[in-house]
Coordinates of C-alpha atoms and ligand atoms in Angstrom, one line a residue:
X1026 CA 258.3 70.6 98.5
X1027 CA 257.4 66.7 98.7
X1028 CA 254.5 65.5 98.7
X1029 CA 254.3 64.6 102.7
X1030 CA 255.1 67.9 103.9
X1031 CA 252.3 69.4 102.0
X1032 CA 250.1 67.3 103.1
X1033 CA 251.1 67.7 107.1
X1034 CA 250.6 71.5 105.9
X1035 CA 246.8 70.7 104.8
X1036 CA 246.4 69.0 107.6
X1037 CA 247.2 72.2 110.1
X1038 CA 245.6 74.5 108.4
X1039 CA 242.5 72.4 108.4
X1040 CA 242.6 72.1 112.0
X1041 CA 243.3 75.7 112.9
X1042 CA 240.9 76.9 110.5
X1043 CA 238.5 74.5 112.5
X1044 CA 239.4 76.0 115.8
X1045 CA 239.0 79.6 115.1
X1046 CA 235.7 79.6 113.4
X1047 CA 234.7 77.6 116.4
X1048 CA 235.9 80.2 118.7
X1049 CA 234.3 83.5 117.0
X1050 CA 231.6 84.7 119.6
X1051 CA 230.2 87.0 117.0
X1052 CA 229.7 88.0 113.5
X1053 CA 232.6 90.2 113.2
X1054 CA 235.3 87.4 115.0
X1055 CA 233.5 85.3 112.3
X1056 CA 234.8 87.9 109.7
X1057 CA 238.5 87.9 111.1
X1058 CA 239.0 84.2 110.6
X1059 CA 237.5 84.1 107.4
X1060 CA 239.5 86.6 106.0
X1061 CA 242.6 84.9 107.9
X1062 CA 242.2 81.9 106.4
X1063 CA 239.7 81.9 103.3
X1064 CA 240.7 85.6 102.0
X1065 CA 241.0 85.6 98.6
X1066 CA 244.4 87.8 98.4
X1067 CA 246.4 86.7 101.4
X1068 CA 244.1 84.2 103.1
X1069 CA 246.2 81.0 104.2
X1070 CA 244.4 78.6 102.1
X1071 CA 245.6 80.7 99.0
X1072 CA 249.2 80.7 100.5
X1073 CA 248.8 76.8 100.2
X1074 CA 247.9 76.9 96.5
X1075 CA 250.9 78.5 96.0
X1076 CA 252.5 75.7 98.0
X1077 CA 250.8 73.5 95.2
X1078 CA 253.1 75.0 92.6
X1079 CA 256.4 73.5 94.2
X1080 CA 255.1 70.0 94.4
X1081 CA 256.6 67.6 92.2
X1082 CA 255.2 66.8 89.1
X1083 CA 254.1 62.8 89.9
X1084 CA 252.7 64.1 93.1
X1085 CA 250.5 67.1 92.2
X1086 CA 247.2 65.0 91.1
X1087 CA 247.3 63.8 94.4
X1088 CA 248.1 66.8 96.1
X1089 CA 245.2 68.9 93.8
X1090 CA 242.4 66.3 95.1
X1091 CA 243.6 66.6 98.6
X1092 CA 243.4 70.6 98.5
X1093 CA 240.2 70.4 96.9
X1094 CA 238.8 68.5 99.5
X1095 CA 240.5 70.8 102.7
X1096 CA 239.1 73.8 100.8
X1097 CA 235.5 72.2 100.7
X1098 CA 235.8 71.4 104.3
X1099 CA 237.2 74.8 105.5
X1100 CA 234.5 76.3 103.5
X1101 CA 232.1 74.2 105.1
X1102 CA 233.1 75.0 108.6
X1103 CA 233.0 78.5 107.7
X1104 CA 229.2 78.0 106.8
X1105 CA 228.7 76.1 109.9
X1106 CA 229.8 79.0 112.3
X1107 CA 228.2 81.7 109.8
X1108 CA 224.8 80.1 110.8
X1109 CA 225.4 79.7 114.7
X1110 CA 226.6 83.0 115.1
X1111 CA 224.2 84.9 112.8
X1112 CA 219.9 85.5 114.7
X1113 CA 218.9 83.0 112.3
X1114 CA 221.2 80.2 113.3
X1115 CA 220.3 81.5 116.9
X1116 CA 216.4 81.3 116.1
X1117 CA 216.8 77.8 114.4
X1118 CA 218.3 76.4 117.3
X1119 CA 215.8 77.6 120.3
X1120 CA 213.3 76.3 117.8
X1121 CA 209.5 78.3 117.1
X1122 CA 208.6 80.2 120.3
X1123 CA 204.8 79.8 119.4
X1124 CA 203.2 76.6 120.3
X1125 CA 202.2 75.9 116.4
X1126 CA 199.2 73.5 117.9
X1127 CA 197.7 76.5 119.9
X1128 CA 194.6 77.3 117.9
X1129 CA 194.5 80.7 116.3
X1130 CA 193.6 84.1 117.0
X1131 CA 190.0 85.0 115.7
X1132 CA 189.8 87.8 113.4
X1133 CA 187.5 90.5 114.0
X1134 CA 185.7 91.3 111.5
X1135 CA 183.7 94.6 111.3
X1136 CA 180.4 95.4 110.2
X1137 CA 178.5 98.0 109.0
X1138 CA 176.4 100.4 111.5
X1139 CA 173.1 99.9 111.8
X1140 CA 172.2 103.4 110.7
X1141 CA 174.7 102.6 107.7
X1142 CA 172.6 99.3 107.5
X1143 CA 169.0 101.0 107.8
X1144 CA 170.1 103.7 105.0
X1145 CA 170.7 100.6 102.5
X1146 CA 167.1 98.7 103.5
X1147 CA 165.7 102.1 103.0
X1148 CA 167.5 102.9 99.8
X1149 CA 166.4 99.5 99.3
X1150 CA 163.0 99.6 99.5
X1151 CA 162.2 103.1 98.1
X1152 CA 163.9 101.7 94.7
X1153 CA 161.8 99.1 94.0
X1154 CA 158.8 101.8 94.6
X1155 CA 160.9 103.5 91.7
X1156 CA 162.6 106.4 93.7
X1157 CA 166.4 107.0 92.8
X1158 CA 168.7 108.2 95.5
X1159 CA 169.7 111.6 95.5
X1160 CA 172.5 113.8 97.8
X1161 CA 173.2 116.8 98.9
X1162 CA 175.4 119.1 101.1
X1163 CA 175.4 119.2 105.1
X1164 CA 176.8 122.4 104.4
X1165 CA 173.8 124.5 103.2
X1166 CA 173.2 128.2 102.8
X1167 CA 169.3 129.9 104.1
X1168 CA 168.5 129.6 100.7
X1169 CA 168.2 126.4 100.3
X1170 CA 167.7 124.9 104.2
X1171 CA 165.0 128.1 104.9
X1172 CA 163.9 130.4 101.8
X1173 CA 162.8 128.1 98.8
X1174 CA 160.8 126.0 101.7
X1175 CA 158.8 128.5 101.8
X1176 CA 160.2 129.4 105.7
X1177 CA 160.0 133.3 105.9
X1178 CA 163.1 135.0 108.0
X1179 CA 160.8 135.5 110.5
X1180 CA 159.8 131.8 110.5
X1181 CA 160.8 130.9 114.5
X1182 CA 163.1 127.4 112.7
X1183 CA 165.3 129.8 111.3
X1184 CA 166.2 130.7 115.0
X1185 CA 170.2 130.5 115.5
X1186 CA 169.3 128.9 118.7
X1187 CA 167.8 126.4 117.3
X1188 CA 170.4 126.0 114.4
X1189 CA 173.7 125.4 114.1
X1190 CA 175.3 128.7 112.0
X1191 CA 178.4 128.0 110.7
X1192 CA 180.1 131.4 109.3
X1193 CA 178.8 134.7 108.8
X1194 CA 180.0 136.1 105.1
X1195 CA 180.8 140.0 104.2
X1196 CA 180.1 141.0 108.0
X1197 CA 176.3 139.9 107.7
X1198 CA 174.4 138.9 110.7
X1199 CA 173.5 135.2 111.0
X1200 CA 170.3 136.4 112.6
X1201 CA 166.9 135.8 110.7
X1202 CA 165.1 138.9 109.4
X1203 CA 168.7 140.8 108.6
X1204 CA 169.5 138.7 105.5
X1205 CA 169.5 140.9 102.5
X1206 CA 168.1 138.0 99.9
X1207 CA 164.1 138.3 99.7
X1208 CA 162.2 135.2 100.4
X1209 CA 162.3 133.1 97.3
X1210 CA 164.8 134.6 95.6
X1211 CA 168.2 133.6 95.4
X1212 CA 170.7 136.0 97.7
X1213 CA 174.0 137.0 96.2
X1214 CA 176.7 134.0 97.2
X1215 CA 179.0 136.0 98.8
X1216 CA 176.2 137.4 101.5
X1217 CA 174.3 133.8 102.4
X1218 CA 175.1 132.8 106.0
X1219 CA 176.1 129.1 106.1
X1220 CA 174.7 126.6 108.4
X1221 CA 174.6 122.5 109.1
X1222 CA 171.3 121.5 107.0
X1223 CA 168.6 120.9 109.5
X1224 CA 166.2 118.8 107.4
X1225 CA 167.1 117.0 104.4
X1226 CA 164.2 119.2 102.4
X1227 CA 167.2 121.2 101.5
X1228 CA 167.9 118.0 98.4
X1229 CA 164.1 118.8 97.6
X1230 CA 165.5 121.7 96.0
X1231 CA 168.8 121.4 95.0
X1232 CA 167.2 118.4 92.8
X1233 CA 164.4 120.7 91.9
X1234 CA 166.9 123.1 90.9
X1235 CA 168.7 120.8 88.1
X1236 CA 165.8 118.7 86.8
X1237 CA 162.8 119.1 85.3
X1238 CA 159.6 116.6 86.0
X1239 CA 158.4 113.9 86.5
X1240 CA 161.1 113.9 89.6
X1241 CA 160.9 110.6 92.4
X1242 CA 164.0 110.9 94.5
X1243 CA 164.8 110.2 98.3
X1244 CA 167.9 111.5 99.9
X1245 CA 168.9 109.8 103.3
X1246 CA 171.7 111.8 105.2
X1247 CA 172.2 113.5 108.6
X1248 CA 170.6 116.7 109.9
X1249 CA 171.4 118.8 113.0
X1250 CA 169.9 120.6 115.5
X1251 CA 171.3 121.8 118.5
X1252 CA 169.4 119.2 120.8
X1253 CA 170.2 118.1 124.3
X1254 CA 170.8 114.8 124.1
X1255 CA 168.6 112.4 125.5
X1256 CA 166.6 109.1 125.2
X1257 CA 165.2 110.7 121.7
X1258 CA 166.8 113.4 120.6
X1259 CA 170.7 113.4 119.9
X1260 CA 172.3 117.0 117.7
X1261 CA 173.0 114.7 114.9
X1262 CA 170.2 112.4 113.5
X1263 CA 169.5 110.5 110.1
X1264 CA 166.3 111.4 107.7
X1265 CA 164.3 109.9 104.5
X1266 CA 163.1 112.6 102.4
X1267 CA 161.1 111.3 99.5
X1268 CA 159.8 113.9 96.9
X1269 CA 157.3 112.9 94.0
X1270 CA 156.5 115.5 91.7
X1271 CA 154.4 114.5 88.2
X1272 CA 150.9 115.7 87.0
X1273 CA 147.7 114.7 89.2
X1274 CA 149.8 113.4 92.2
X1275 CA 147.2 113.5 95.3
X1276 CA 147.5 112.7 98.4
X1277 CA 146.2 108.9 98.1
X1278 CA 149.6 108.2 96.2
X1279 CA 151.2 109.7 99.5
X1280 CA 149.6 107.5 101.3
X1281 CA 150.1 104.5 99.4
X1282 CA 153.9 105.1 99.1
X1283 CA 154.2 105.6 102.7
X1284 CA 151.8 101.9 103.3
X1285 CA 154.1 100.2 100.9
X1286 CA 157.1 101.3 102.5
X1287 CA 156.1 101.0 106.2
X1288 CA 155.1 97.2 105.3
X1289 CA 158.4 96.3 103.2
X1290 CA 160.9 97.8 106.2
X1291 CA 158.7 96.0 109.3
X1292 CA 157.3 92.9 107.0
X1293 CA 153.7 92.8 108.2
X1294 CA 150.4 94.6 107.0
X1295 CA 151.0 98.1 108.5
X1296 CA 148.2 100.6 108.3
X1297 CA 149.3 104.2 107.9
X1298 CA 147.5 107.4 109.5
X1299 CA 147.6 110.9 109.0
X1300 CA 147.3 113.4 111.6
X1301 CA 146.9 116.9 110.1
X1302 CA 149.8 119.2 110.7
X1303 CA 151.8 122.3 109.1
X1304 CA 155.1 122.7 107.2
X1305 CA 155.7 125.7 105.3
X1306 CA 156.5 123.9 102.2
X1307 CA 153.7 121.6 102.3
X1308 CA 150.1 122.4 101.8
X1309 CA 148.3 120.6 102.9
X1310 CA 151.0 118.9 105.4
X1311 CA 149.8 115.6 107.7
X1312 CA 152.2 113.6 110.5
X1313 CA 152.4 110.1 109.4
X1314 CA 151.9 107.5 111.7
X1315 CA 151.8 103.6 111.4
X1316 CA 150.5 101.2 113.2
X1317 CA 152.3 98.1 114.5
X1318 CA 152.2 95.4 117.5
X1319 CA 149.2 97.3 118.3
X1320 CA 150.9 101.1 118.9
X1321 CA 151.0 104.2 116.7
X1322 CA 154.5 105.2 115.9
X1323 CA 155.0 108.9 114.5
X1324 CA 156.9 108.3 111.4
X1325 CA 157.8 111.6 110.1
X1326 CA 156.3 114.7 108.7
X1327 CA 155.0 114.8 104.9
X1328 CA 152.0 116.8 103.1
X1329 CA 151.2 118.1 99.4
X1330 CA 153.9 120.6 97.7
X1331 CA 153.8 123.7 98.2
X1332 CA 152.8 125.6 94.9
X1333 CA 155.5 128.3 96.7
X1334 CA 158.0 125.7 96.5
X1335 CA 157.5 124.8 92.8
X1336 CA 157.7 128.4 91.7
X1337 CA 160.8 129.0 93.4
X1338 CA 162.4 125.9 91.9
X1339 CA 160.8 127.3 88.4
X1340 CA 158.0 124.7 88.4
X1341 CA 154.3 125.4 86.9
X1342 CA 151.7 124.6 90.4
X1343 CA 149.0 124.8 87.4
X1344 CA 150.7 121.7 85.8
X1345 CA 152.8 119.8 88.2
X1346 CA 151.6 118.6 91.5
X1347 CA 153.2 116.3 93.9
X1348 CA 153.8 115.0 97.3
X1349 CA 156.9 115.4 99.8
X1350 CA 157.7 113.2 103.3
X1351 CA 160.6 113.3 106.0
X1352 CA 161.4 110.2 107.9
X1353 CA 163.7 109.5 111.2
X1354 CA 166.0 106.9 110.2
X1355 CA 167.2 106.9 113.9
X1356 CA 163.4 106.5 114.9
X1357 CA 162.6 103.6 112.2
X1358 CA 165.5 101.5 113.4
X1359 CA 164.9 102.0 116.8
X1360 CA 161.5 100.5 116.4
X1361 CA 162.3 97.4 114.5
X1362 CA 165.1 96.7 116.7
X1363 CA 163.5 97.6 120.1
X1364 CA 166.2 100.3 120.7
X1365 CA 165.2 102.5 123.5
X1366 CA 167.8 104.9 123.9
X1367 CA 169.1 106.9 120.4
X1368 CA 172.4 107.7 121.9
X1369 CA 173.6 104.0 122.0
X1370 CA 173.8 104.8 118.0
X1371 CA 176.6 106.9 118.8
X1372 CA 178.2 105.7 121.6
X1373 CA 180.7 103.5 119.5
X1374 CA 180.0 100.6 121.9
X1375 CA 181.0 97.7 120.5
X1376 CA 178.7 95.3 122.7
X1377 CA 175.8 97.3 120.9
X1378 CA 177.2 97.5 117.4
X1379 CA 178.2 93.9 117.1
X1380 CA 174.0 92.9 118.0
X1381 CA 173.3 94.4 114.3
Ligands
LIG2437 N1 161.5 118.4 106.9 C1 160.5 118.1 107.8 C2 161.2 117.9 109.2 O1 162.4 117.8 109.3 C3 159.8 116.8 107.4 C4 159.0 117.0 106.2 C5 159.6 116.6 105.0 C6 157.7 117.4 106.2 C7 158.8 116.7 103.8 C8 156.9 117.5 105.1 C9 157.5 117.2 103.8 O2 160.5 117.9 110.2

């Protein structure tokens, strides 16, 4: 073959290869061509190397550099069509369908709830008076929620009206009075009806239980009680329980306690006031009540332990002494935000949430 004709040869097969990778619609007409004419058994650009062989020998440098160059180009062409027909190349070409100048979306960020937020102020607070946080289950048995607390089966709080009984073990009847434990001593596990804790007194004992004194704890968790909702009361609510117990506590420390901490959570001088009241496991047992922007606010129950409640934890009454409170954490909030209504806590409203 001379020189000339392989060139004309070059020169077709460039421009056919041109034309078909210009005509493939799609990605697999795309694959047809290339395989016609850049396939690396029978593709036609391989059947012209082979045309390369029969060249004369003068001629072939020349001939070389000029297949070189077609092959480059074909290549290149390929490329070309690979990128118009593929989403890419389709993407490129109607160019970004944002407007890149728009400013952005805002993130929304969360935040914690403000009973969530009120828990950690508390927690807060109550540590630097030297009280360590402490837990315990929602989950409780009579033992602990009724029994140790000095509530008798007969006690009208142990109502199941007025509680929210969760099973009933071995057949027993969740109804007060028919439990088989005796008040103060701890019923066989399999036989304890199980309800949700309605005070958080319950961690009074279960701390009791595992530590000896000097104990200063406060647990801050929910409660229930089957409540109607309304304005004040929702089934679910949020309590303080703080529990001091060392030799010669009196009641001034209470009171002192509860001073400190009602001034640290609303900031001002606020004077505290007991009201006398009764708990069975406090003796004597007061309502708290603080004064601020000229009202009385209850606060939450509190009183002297009971020396029934340290013997059933194993305490001596003769030696240890100590003091015992129960705050709303609902209530608190509500009155250093001016919340009137305890069900917007749980209304998941977002208007409301985001204020905190
Ligand atoms: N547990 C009581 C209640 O829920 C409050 C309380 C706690 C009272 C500790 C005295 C001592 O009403």
């Amino acid at each position: 073959m001379d020189l000339p004709q392989f060139l004309a040869e070059l020169e077709s097969l460039t421009a056919e290869a041109h034309a078909a990778f210009q005509a493939a619609a799609d990605t697999a007409a795309l694959e047809a061509a290339r395989i016609e004419f850049l396939g690396a058994a029978k593709g036609r650009l391989k059947n012209a190397q082979k045309g390369l062989g029969a060249v004369a020998k003068d001629d072939k440098p020349a001939a070389g550099k000029r297949f070189n160059d077609v092959k480059t180009e074909i290549e290149g062409a390929f490329a070309a069509a690979q990128e118009r027909v593929s989403s890419v190349g389709a993407a490129k070409r109607e160019g970004p369908r944002f407007d890149p100048t728009l400013p952005g979306e805002r993130l929304r960020l969360g935040r914690l709830h403000p009973i969530t937020q009120t828990i950690e102020e508390l927690k807060d607070i109550m540590g630097r008076l030297g009280f360590t946080p402490a837990d315990g289950p929602e989950i409780e048995d009579e033992y602990h929620n009724f029994e140790a607390l000095n509530i008798p089966a007969e006690h009208p709080a142990r109502d199941p009206l007025d509680n929210f009984y969760l099973s009933v073990a071995d057949g027993q009847s969740p109804v007060p009075g028919k439990s088989s434990s005796a008040p103060g001593q701890k019923p066989a596990l399999t036989s304890r009806p199980l309800l949700l804790r309605s005070q958080t007194s319950t961690v009074q004992i279960r701390v009791m239980e595992k530590t000896q004194p000097p104990v200063r704890i406060i647990s801050l968790g929910r409660v229930y009680r089957p409540d109607e909702a309304d304005a004040t009361h929702y089934p679910i609510f949020h309590q303080m329980e703080g529990l001091l117990i060392d030799r010669q506590v009196t009641m001034a420390d209470l009171k002192s306690v509860l001073r400190m901490f009602a001034t640290s959570y609303l900031g001002e001088d606020v004077h505290v006031r007991f009201r006398p009241s009764f708990f069975p496991f406090t003796e004597p047992s007061v309502e708290a009540d603080m004064h601020w922007h000229d009202r009385w606010i209850e606060f939450g129950g509190a009183g002297m332990v009971d020396p029934n409640v340290l013997k059933a934890v194993g305490y001596d009454p003769e030696v240890y002494s100590g003091f015992a409170f129960g705050l709303g954490i609902e209530r608190l909030c509500m009155r250093r935000h001016g919340i009137t209504d305890i069900r917007e806590f749980y209304r998941n409203d977002v208007r409301f949430l985001e204020q905190f």
